[in-house]
Amino acid sequence: MTAVNARAVEPYWVVVPAAGSGKRMGADKPKQYLPLLGKPLIVHTLQNILRWPGLAGVIVAIAADDSEFGNLAEASDPRIHTVTGGAERADSVLAALEYLSTLAEPDTSVLVHDAARPLVASNDIETLIGPASAAIALLAQPASDTVKRASAENGTAVVAETLPRDQIWLAQTPQKAPLQILKDSLQAGLRENPAAITDEASALELAGYRPQLIAACRTNFKITQPADLLLAEALLTQQRTQQGEPS
Ligand code: C5P
């Protein structure tokens, strides 16, 4: 990443929720620790983050019974801090923000990025942290397929309606907001309507903010199912070949 001068970027913190169990993968360990080209998935994500220009530090939320994070080399990187996460993703993010409040000013910019997205593109990070983006913004992907809303009929899913595709975006991470605004919005959202808080933007929207959508590369998918790991391996191998690294 050479296009952005680190000194030209306002310093920001990154929060990485990594306290999930990853049940949809059906594996014997949480998905952030599944091997991807010989390294745990979360290591790829953290090594990517540690290259972002202007980074002040990273807070990783890990499960109370996590026995793996401490064994990673990244655990002793002085830029990386850990906190204990909570029952839902939003609880884990909030735990990290509460800890961050003891280290950073309330208006510090925070980027929340899933441990399970190792392939976010450096260009998209440059756009998100760059001067042209709003203070409250997220990476997202405009829908390319026709989008159907489903309803249930006789135990099967049927189309209830076709939604206007040009209004549909799929939210990714990082999602960016000032520390205090994000913390207050998540606290209020979890109090008022916890089921609706599935990302940071949903809490910010509920609090009356209108996050900016930044169109991002579709390689920034979240590893959720076993096939996603195969796809990520193929993309990482291709990236390494292009960069002349051994795969
Ligand atoms: O399960 P899902 O893919 O939506 O999780 C997204 C991210 O949130 C993952 O990195 C996961 O580890 C994290 N998470 C968390 N705390 C939870 C649940 C999920 O940090 N209680």
PDB file of C-alpha atoms and ligand atoms in Angstrom:
ATOM      1  CA  MET A   1       0.000   0.000   0.000  1.00  0.00           C
ATOM      2  CA  THR A   2       2.047   2.961  -1.198  1.00  0.00           C
ATOM      3  CA  ALA A   3      -0.532   5.432  -2.497  1.00  0.00           C
ATOM      4  CA  VAL A   4      -1.498   6.850   0.911  1.00  0.00           C
ATOM      5  CA  ASN A   5       1.059   8.652   3.054  1.00  0.00           C
ATOM      6  CA  ALA A   6       0.575   7.453   6.665  1.00  0.00           C
ATOM      7  CA  ARG A   7       1.282  10.972   7.974  1.00  0.00           C
ATOM      8  CA  ALA A   8      -1.542  12.381   5.826  1.00  0.00           C
ATOM      9  CA  VAL A   9      -4.121  10.065   7.449  1.00  0.00           C
ATOM     10  CA  GLU A  10      -5.729  10.921  10.806  1.00  0.00           C
ATOM     11  CA  PRO A  11      -4.699   8.123  13.226  1.00  0.00           C
ATOM     12  CA  TYR A  12      -7.496   5.614  13.881  1.00  0.00           C
ATOM     13  CA  TRP A  13      -8.024   2.415  15.863  1.00  0.00           C
ATOM     14  CA  VAL A  14      -9.312  -0.893  14.536  1.00  0.00           C
ATOM     15  CA  VAL A  15     -11.646  -3.174  16.504  1.00  0.00           C
ATOM     16  CA  VAL A  16     -11.713  -6.818  15.435  1.00  0.00           C
ATOM     17  CA  PRO A  17     -14.615  -8.877  16.809  1.00  0.00           C
ATOM     18  CA  ALA A  18     -13.252 -12.441  16.981  1.00  0.00           C
ATOM     19  CA  ALA A  19     -15.293 -13.989  19.772  1.00  0.00           C
ATOM     20  CA  GLY A  20     -17.771 -15.939  17.649  1.00  0.00           C
ATOM     21  CA  SER A  21     -18.103 -19.691  17.547  1.00  0.00           C
ATOM     22  CA  GLY A  22     -18.628 -19.836  13.762  1.00  0.00           C
ATOM     23  CA  LYS A  23     -21.295 -22.560  13.969  1.00  0.00           C
ATOM     24  CA  ARG A  24     -22.249 -22.212  10.289  1.00  0.00           C
ATOM     25  CA  MET A  25     -18.837 -23.591   9.304  1.00  0.00           C
ATOM     26  CA  GLY A  26     -19.650 -26.866  11.088  1.00  0.00           C
ATOM     27  CA  ALA A  27     -15.958 -27.163  12.103  1.00  0.00           C
ATOM     28  CA  ASP A  28     -14.433 -28.373  15.360  1.00  0.00           C
ATOM     29  CA  LYS A  29     -12.994 -24.933  16.201  1.00  0.00           C
ATOM     30  CA  PRO A  30     -14.128 -21.293  15.799  1.00  0.00           C
ATOM     31  CA  LYS A  31     -13.761 -20.212  12.180  1.00  0.00           C
ATOM     32  CA  GLN A  32     -11.201 -17.485  12.951  1.00  0.00           C
ATOM     33  CA  TYR A  33      -8.738 -20.265  13.802  1.00  0.00           C
ATOM     34  CA  LEU A  34      -9.376 -22.489  10.775  1.00  0.00           C
ATOM     35  CA  PRO A  35      -6.283 -22.892   8.566  1.00  0.00           C
ATOM     36  CA  LEU A  36      -6.046 -20.790   5.432  1.00  0.00           C
ATOM     37  CA  LEU A  37      -2.890 -21.522   3.419  1.00  0.00           C
ATOM     38  CA  GLY A  38      -1.276 -22.935   6.554  1.00  0.00           C
ATOM     39  CA  LYS A  39      -2.068 -19.998   8.880  1.00  0.00           C
ATOM     40  CA  PRO A  40      -5.148 -19.352  11.044  1.00  0.00           C
ATOM     41  CA  LEU A  41      -7.683 -17.159   9.247  1.00  0.00           C
ATOM     42  CA  ILE A  42      -7.383 -14.389  11.863  1.00  0.00           C
ATOM     43  CA  VAL A  43      -3.616 -14.139  11.244  1.00  0.00           C
ATOM     44  CA  HIS A  44      -4.256 -13.201   7.604  1.00  0.00           C
ATOM     45  CA  THR A  45      -6.764 -10.571   8.733  1.00  0.00           C
ATOM     46  CA  LEU A  46      -4.454  -9.087  11.392  1.00  0.00           C
ATOM     47  CA  GLN A  47      -1.395  -9.072   9.110  1.00  0.00           C
ATOM     48  CA  ASN A  48      -3.490  -7.207   6.536  1.00  0.00           C
ATOM     49  CA  ILE A  49      -4.677  -4.644   9.144  1.00  0.00           C
ATOM     50  CA  LEU A  50      -1.140  -4.066  10.476  1.00  0.00           C
ATOM     51  CA  ARG A  51      -0.151  -2.782   6.999  1.00  0.00           C
ATOM     52  CA  TRP A  52      -2.848  -0.085   6.880  1.00  0.00           C
ATOM     53  CA  PRO A  53      -1.366   3.440   6.930  1.00  0.00           C
ATOM     54  CA  GLY A  54      -2.110   5.645   9.950  1.00  0.00           C
ATOM     55  CA  LEU A  55      -3.069   2.733  12.229  1.00  0.00           C
ATOM     56  CA  ALA A  56      -2.874   3.668  15.953  1.00  0.00           C
ATOM     57  CA  GLY A  57      -3.661   0.198  17.321  1.00  0.00           C
ATOM     58  CA  VAL A  58      -5.933  -2.830  17.181  1.00  0.00           C
ATOM     59  CA  ILE A  59      -8.301  -4.250  19.793  1.00  0.00           C
ATOM     60  CA  VAL A  60      -9.290  -7.878  19.283  1.00  0.00           C
ATOM     61  CA  ALA A  61     -12.350  -9.189  21.148  1.00  0.00           C
ATOM     62  CA  ILE A  62     -11.861 -12.879  21.908  1.00  0.00           C
ATOM     63  CA  ALA A  63     -14.123 -15.420  23.612  1.00  0.00           C
ATOM     64  CA  ALA A  64     -13.823 -15.922  27.374  1.00  0.00           C
ATOM     65  CA  ASP A  65     -12.746 -19.543  26.784  1.00  0.00           C
ATOM     66  CA  ASP A  66     -10.363 -18.771  23.871  1.00  0.00           C
ATOM     67  CA  SER A  67      -7.219 -20.863  24.216  1.00  0.00           C
ATOM     68  CA  GLU A  68      -5.654 -20.071  20.821  1.00  0.00           C
ATOM     69  CA  PHE A  69      -5.126 -16.335  20.477  1.00  0.00           C
ATOM     70  CA  GLY A  70      -2.338 -16.184  23.062  1.00  0.00           C
ATOM     71  CA  ASN A  71      -0.302 -18.706  21.025  1.00  0.00           C
ATOM     72  CA  LEU A  72      -0.207 -16.494  17.909  1.00  0.00           C
ATOM     73  CA  ALA A  73       2.861 -14.352  17.202  1.00  0.00           C
ATOM     74  CA  GLU A  74       0.510 -11.376  16.681  1.00  0.00           C
ATOM     75  CA  ALA A  75      -0.594 -11.639  20.340  1.00  0.00           C
ATOM     76  CA  SER A  76       2.753 -10.128  21.381  1.00  0.00           C
ATOM     77  CA  ASP A  77       2.666  -7.286  18.841  1.00  0.00           C
ATOM     78  CA  PRO A  78       2.586  -4.092  20.963  1.00  0.00           C
ATOM     79  CA  ARG A  79      -0.060  -2.580  18.666  1.00  0.00           C
ATOM     80  CA  ILE A  80      -2.513  -5.394  19.405  1.00  0.00           C
ATOM     81  CA  HIS A  81      -4.640  -5.441  22.589  1.00  0.00           C
ATOM     82  CA  THR A  82      -7.270  -8.012  23.583  1.00  0.00           C
ATOM     83  CA  VAL A  83     -10.547  -7.837  25.493  1.00  0.00           C
ATOM     84  CA  THR A  84     -13.116 -10.503  26.348  1.00  0.00           C
ATOM     85  CA  GLY A  85     -16.039 -10.446  23.911  1.00  0.00           C
ATOM     86  CA  GLY A  86     -19.719 -11.061  24.639  1.00  0.00           C
ATOM     87  CA  ALA A  87     -22.678 -13.200  23.637  1.00  0.00           C
ATOM     88  CA  GLU A  88     -23.364 -11.385  20.344  1.00  0.00           C
ATOM     89  CA  ARG A  89     -21.102  -9.593  17.889  1.00  0.00           C
ATOM     90  CA  ALA A  90     -22.362  -6.176  19.075  1.00  0.00           C
ATOM     91  CA  ASP A  91     -21.515  -7.092  22.707  1.00  0.00           C
ATOM     92  CA  SER A  92     -17.969  -7.987  21.613  1.00  0.00           C
ATOM     93  CA  VAL A  93     -17.572  -4.704  19.724  1.00  0.00           C
ATOM     94  CA  LEU A  94     -18.929  -2.738  22.681  1.00  0.00           C
ATOM     95  CA  ALA A  95     -16.478  -4.446  25.077  1.00  0.00           C
ATOM     96  CA  ALA A  96     -13.634  -3.368  22.782  1.00  0.00           C
ATOM     97  CA  LEU A  97     -14.951   0.213  22.564  1.00  0.00           C
ATOM     98  CA  GLU A  98     -15.263   0.451  26.353  1.00  0.00           C
ATOM     99  CA  TYR A  99     -11.626  -0.576  26.691  1.00  0.00           C
ATOM    100  CA  LEU A 100     -10.590   1.793  23.903  1.00  0.00           C
ATOM    101  CA  SER A 101     -12.259   4.676  25.789  1.00  0.00           C
ATOM    102  CA  THR A 102      -9.497   4.311  28.406  1.00  0.00           C
ATOM    103  CA  LEU A 103      -6.807   4.794  25.717  1.00  0.00           C
ATOM    104  CA  ALA A 104      -8.190   7.203  23.099  1.00  0.00           C
ATOM    105  CA  GLU A 105     -10.090  10.502  22.801  1.00  0.00           C
ATOM    106  CA  PRO A 106     -13.883  10.370  22.239  1.00  0.00           C
ATOM    107  CA  ASP A 107     -13.591  11.728  18.690  1.00  0.00           C
ATOM    108  CA  THR A 108     -10.971   9.141  17.621  1.00  0.00           C
ATOM    109  CA  SER A 109     -11.995   7.358  14.457  1.00  0.00           C
ATOM    110  CA  VAL A 110     -12.663   3.617  14.880  1.00  0.00           C
ATOM    111  CA  LEU A 111     -12.857   1.016  12.119  1.00  0.00           C
ATOM    112  CA  VAL A 112     -14.642  -2.219  13.079  1.00  0.00           C
ATOM    113  CA  HIS A 113     -13.507  -5.128  10.909  1.00  0.00           C
ATOM    114  CA  ASP A 114     -14.608  -8.781  11.096  1.00  0.00           C
ATOM    115  CA  ALA A 115     -11.870 -11.332  11.819  1.00  0.00           C
ATOM    116  CA  ALA A 116     -13.520 -13.422   9.106  1.00  0.00           C
ATOM    117  CA  ARG A 117     -12.775 -10.967   6.241  1.00  0.00           C
ATOM    118  CA  PRO A 118      -9.095 -11.542   5.366  1.00  0.00           C
ATOM    119  CA  LEU A 119      -9.325 -10.208   1.810  1.00  0.00           C
ATOM    120  CA  VAL A 120     -10.312  -6.567   2.120  1.00  0.00           C
ATOM    121  CA  ALA A 121      -8.558  -4.632  -0.660  1.00  0.00           C
ATOM    122  CA  SER A 122      -5.984  -1.955   0.222  1.00  0.00           C
ATOM    123  CA  ASN A 123      -7.605   0.497  -2.269  1.00  0.00           C
ATOM    124  CA  ASP A 124     -10.898   0.235  -0.402  1.00  0.00           C
ATOM    125  CA  ILE A 125      -9.174   0.895   2.941  1.00  0.00           C
ATOM    126  CA  GLU A 126      -7.461   3.931   1.393  1.00  0.00           C
ATOM    127  CA  THR A 127     -10.860   5.261   0.304  1.00  0.00           C
ATOM    128  CA  LEU A 128     -12.446   4.600   3.696  1.00  0.00           C
ATOM    129  CA  ILE A 129      -9.687   6.318   5.706  1.00  0.00           C
ATOM    130  CA  GLY A 130      -9.015   8.996   3.096  1.00  0.00           C
ATOM    131  CA  PRO A 131     -10.125  12.650   3.308  1.00  0.00           C
ATOM    132  CA  ALA A 132     -12.990  12.255   0.820  1.00  0.00           C
ATOM    133  CA  SER A 133     -14.991   9.808   2.948  1.00  0.00           C
ATOM    134  CA  ALA A 134     -17.542  10.817   5.597  1.00  0.00           C
ATOM    135  CA  ALA A 135     -16.748  10.401   9.325  1.00  0.00           C
ATOM    136  CA  ILE A 136     -19.407   7.674   9.466  1.00  0.00           C
ATOM    137  CA  ALA A 137     -19.008   5.277   6.549  1.00  0.00           C
ATOM    138  CA  LEU A 138     -18.818   1.603   5.635  1.00  0.00           C
ATOM    139  CA  LEU A 139     -17.603  -0.615   2.851  1.00  0.00           C
ATOM    140  CA  ALA A 140     -20.468  -2.309   1.041  1.00  0.00           C
ATOM    141  CA  GLN A 141     -21.218  -4.017  -2.222  1.00  0.00           C
ATOM    142  CA  PRO A 142     -24.012  -2.905  -4.557  1.00  0.00           C
ATOM    143  CA  ALA A 143     -26.276  -5.893  -5.304  1.00  0.00           C
ATOM    144  CA  SER A 144     -25.552  -7.469  -8.669  1.00  0.00           C
ATOM    145  CA  ASP A 145     -28.219 -10.194  -8.611  1.00  0.00           C
ATOM    146  CA  THR A 146     -31.953  -9.537  -8.744  1.00  0.00           C
ATOM    147  CA  VAL A 147     -33.126  -9.419  -5.126  1.00  0.00           C
ATOM    148  CA  LYS A 148     -36.228 -11.243  -3.879  1.00  0.00           C
ATOM    149  CA  ARG A 149     -37.977 -10.843  -0.542  1.00  0.00           C
ATOM    150  CA  ALA A 150     -39.169 -14.266   0.616  1.00  0.00           C
ATOM    151  CA  SER A 151     -42.161 -15.418   2.590  1.00  0.00           C
ATOM    152  CA  ALA A 152     -43.112 -18.905   3.763  1.00  0.00           C
ATOM    153  CA  GLU A 153     -45.897 -20.868   2.091  1.00  0.00           C
ATOM    154  CA  ASN A 154     -46.707 -24.518   2.946  1.00  0.00           C
ATOM    155  CA  GLY A 155     -43.331 -24.885   4.618  1.00  0.00           C
ATOM    156  CA  THR A 156     -41.344 -23.616   1.635  1.00  0.00           C
ATOM    157  CA  ALA A 157     -39.871 -20.236   0.700  1.00  0.00           C
ATOM    158  CA  VAL A 158     -41.696 -18.382  -2.062  1.00  0.00           C
ATOM    159  CA  VAL A 159     -41.086 -14.949  -3.574  1.00  0.00           C
ATOM    160  CA  ALA A 160     -43.123 -12.258  -1.852  1.00  0.00           C
ATOM    161  CA  GLU A 161     -41.742  -9.474  -4.068  1.00  0.00           C
ATOM    162  CA  THR A 162     -38.798  -8.363  -6.204  1.00  0.00           C
ATOM    163  CA  LEU A 163     -36.962  -5.425  -4.655  1.00  0.00           C
ATOM    164  CA  PRO A 164     -35.487  -2.570  -6.721  1.00  0.00           C
ATOM    165  CA  ARG A 165     -31.881  -3.748  -7.069  1.00  0.00           C
ATOM    166  CA  ASP A 166     -30.371  -0.282  -7.480  1.00  0.00           C
ATOM    167  CA  GLN A 167     -31.320   0.475  -3.849  1.00  0.00           C
ATOM    168  CA  ILE A 168     -29.774  -2.692  -2.364  1.00  0.00           C
ATOM    169  CA  TRP A 169     -26.242  -2.809  -0.951  1.00  0.00           C
ATOM    170  CA  LEU A 170     -24.690  -5.644   1.035  1.00  0.00           C
ATOM    171  CA  ALA A 171     -22.876  -4.304   4.094  1.00  0.00           C
ATOM    172  CA  GLN A 172     -19.273  -5.383   4.620  1.00  0.00           C
ATOM    173  CA  THR A 173     -16.630  -4.206   7.079  1.00  0.00           C
ATOM    174  CA  PRO A 174     -14.679  -2.113   7.998  1.00  0.00           C
ATOM    175  CA  GLN A 175     -17.394   0.193   9.277  1.00  0.00           C
ATOM    176  CA  LYS A 176     -16.076   3.544  10.532  1.00  0.00           C
ATOM    177  CA  ALA A 177     -17.353   6.039  13.123  1.00  0.00           C
ATOM    178  CA  PRO A 178     -16.019   8.286  15.911  1.00  0.00           C
ATOM    179  CA  LEU A 179     -15.491   6.306  19.146  1.00  0.00           C
ATOM    180  CA  GLN A 180     -18.041   8.040  21.404  1.00  0.00           C
ATOM    181  CA  ILE A 181     -20.776   8.186  18.760  1.00  0.00           C
ATOM    182  CA  LEU A 182     -20.325   4.492  17.978  1.00  0.00           C
ATOM    183  CA  LYS A 183     -20.259   3.473  21.634  1.00  0.00           C
ATOM    184  CA  ASP A 184     -23.374   5.515  22.515  1.00  0.00           C
ATOM    185  CA  SER A 185     -25.223   4.211  19.439  1.00  0.00           C
ATOM    186  CA  LEU A 186     -24.404   0.564  20.178  1.00  0.00           C
ATOM    187  CA  GLN A 187     -25.400   0.946  23.840  1.00  0.00           C
ATOM    188  CA  ALA A 188     -28.714   2.563  22.867  1.00  0.00           C
ATOM    189  CA  GLY A 189     -29.372   0.022  20.101  1.00  0.00           C
ATOM    190  CA  LEU A 190     -28.686  -2.942  22.379  1.00  0.00           C
ATOM    191  CA  ARG A 191     -31.061  -1.433  24.958  1.00  0.00           C
ATOM    192  CA  GLU A 192     -33.859  -0.596  22.527  1.00  0.00           C
ATOM    193  CA  ASN A 193     -33.804  -3.288  19.843  1.00  0.00           C
ATOM    194  CA  PRO A 194     -30.910  -5.774  20.197  1.00  0.00           C
ATOM    195  CA  ALA A 195     -32.148  -8.112  17.432  1.00  0.00           C
ATOM    196  CA  ALA A 196     -31.847  -5.270  14.898  1.00  0.00           C
ATOM    197  CA  ILE A 197     -28.167  -4.552  15.698  1.00  0.00           C
ATOM    198  CA  THR A 198     -26.374  -6.864  13.286  1.00  0.00           C
ATOM    199  CA  ASP A 199     -23.601  -4.407  12.388  1.00  0.00           C
ATOM    200  CA  GLU A 200     -22.316  -1.003  13.529  1.00  0.00           C
ATOM    201  CA  ALA A 201     -24.247   0.866  10.827  1.00  0.00           C
ATOM    202  CA  SER A 202     -27.585  -0.556  12.027  1.00  0.00           C
ATOM    203  CA  ALA A 203     -26.947   0.938  15.493  1.00  0.00           C
ATOM    204  CA  LEU A 204     -25.840   4.256  13.981  1.00  0.00           C
ATOM    205  CA  GLU A 205     -28.938   4.340  11.732  1.00  0.00           C
ATOM    206  CA  LEU A 206     -31.188   3.685  14.744  1.00  0.00           C
ATOM    207  CA  ALA A 207     -29.489   6.638  16.456  1.00  0.00           C
ATOM    208  CA  GLY A 208     -30.365   8.873  13.474  1.00  0.00           C
ATOM    209  CA  TYR A 209     -27.075   8.866  11.514  1.00  0.00           C
ATOM    210  CA  ARG A 210     -26.890   8.146   7.786  1.00  0.00           C
ATOM    211  CA  PRO A 211     -23.663   6.220   7.162  1.00  0.00           C
ATOM    212  CA  GLN A 212     -21.977   6.747   3.800  1.00  0.00           C
ATOM    213  CA  LEU A 213     -21.834   3.644   1.576  1.00  0.00           C
ATOM    214  CA  ILE A 214     -18.459   3.092  -0.114  1.00  0.00           C
ATOM    215  CA  ALA A 215     -18.557   0.568  -2.957  1.00  0.00           C
ATOM    216  CA  ALA A 216     -15.950  -2.116  -2.235  1.00  0.00           C
ATOM    217  CA  CYS A 217     -14.428  -5.071  -3.967  1.00  0.00           C
ATOM    218  CA  ARG A 218     -16.418  -8.294  -3.740  1.00  0.00           C
ATOM    219  CA  THR A 219     -13.304 -10.220  -2.593  1.00  0.00           C
ATOM    220  CA  ASN A 220     -14.079  -8.713   0.828  1.00  0.00           C
ATOM    221  CA  PHE A 221     -16.596 -11.478   1.534  1.00  0.00           C
ATOM    222  CA  LYS A 222     -17.053 -12.858   5.049  1.00  0.00           C
ATOM    223  CA  ILE A 223     -15.918 -16.441   5.476  1.00  0.00           C
ATOM    224  CA  THR A 224     -19.101 -18.130   6.631  1.00  0.00           C
ATOM    225  CA  GLN A 225     -19.358 -21.530   4.930  1.00  0.00           C
ATOM    226  CA  PRO A 226     -16.717 -24.155   4.020  1.00  0.00           C
ATOM    227  CA  ALA A 227     -16.761 -23.156   0.324  1.00  0.00           C
ATOM    228  CA  ASP A 228     -15.714 -19.594   1.311  1.00  0.00           C
ATOM    229  CA  LEU A 229     -12.412 -20.963   2.662  1.00  0.00           C
ATOM    230  CA  LEU A 230     -11.641 -22.619  -0.677  1.00  0.00           C
ATOM    231  CA  LEU A 231     -12.408 -19.383  -2.516  1.00  0.00           C
ATOM    232  CA  ALA A 232     -10.232 -17.365  -0.116  1.00  0.00           C
ATOM    233  CA  GLU A 233      -7.340 -19.809  -0.605  1.00  0.00           C
ATOM    234  CA  ALA A 234      -7.622 -19.491  -4.383  1.00  0.00           C
ATOM    235  CA  LEU A 235      -7.641 -15.666  -4.212  1.00  0.00           C
ATOM    236  CA  LEU A 236      -4.733 -15.488  -1.752  1.00  0.00           C
ATOM    237  CA  THR A 237      -2.693 -17.900  -3.876  1.00  0.00           C
ATOM    238  CA  GLN A 238      -3.339 -15.762  -6.948  1.00  0.00           C
ATOM    239  CA  GLN A 239      -2.360 -12.577  -5.039  1.00  0.00           C
ATOM    240  CA  ARG A 240       0.909 -14.190  -3.922  1.00  0.00           C
ATOM    241  CA  THR A 241       1.694 -15.329  -7.449  1.00  0.00           C
ATOM    242  CA  GLN A 242       1.093 -11.791  -8.748  1.00  0.00           C
ATOM    243  CA  GLN A 243       3.373 -10.383  -6.015  1.00  0.00           C
ATOM    244  CA  GLY A 244       6.042 -12.992  -6.836  1.00  0.00           C
ATOM    245  CA  GLU A 245       5.807 -14.592  -3.343  1.00  0.00           C
ATOM    246  CA  PRO A 246       6.033 -18.369  -2.869  1.00  0.00           C
ATOM    247  CA  SER A 247       2.518 -19.835  -2.402  1.00  0.00           C
TER     248      SER A 247
HETATM  249  O1  C5P B   1     -20.937 -15.085  12.998  1.00  0.00           O
HETATM  250  P1  C5P B   1     -20.542 -13.942  12.100  1.00  0.00           P
HETATM  251  O2  C5P B   1     -19.873 -14.390  10.854  1.00  0.00           O
HETATM  252  O3  C5P B   1     -21.639 -12.982  11.834  1.00  0.00           O
HETATM  253  O4  C5P B   1     -19.445 -13.134  12.932  1.00  0.00           O
HETATM  254  C1  C5P B   1     -18.825 -11.958  12.413  1.00  0.00           C
HETATM  255  C2  C5P B   1     -17.639 -11.609  13.299  1.00  0.00           C
HETATM  256  O5  C5P B   1     -18.093 -11.299  14.613  1.00  0.00           O
HETATM  257  C3  C5P B   1     -16.643 -12.771  13.424  1.00  0.00           C
HETATM  258  O6  C5P B   1     -15.329 -12.246  13.299  1.00  0.00           O
HETATM  259  C4  C5P B   1     -16.941 -13.320  14.816  1.00  0.00           C
HETATM  260  O7  C5P B   1     -15.819 -13.918  15.457  1.00  0.00           O
HETATM  261  C5  C5P B   1     -17.382 -12.056  15.572  1.00  0.00           C
HETATM  262  N1  C5P B   1     -18.239 -12.326  16.742  1.00  0.00           N
HETATM  263  C6  C5P B   1     -17.851 -11.861  17.997  1.00  0.00           C
HETATM  264  N2  C5P B   1     -18.624 -12.135  19.102  1.00  0.00           N
HETATM  265  C7  C5P B   1     -19.744 -12.868  18.995  1.00  0.00           C
HETATM  266  C8  C5P B   1     -20.157 -13.330  17.717  1.00  0.00           C
HETATM  267  C9  C5P B   1     -19.389 -13.046  16.599  1.00  0.00           C
HETATM  268  O8  C5P B   1     -16.807 -11.211  18.115  1.00  0.00           O
HETATM  269  N3  C5P B   1     -20.446 -13.127  20.106  1.00  0.00           N
END
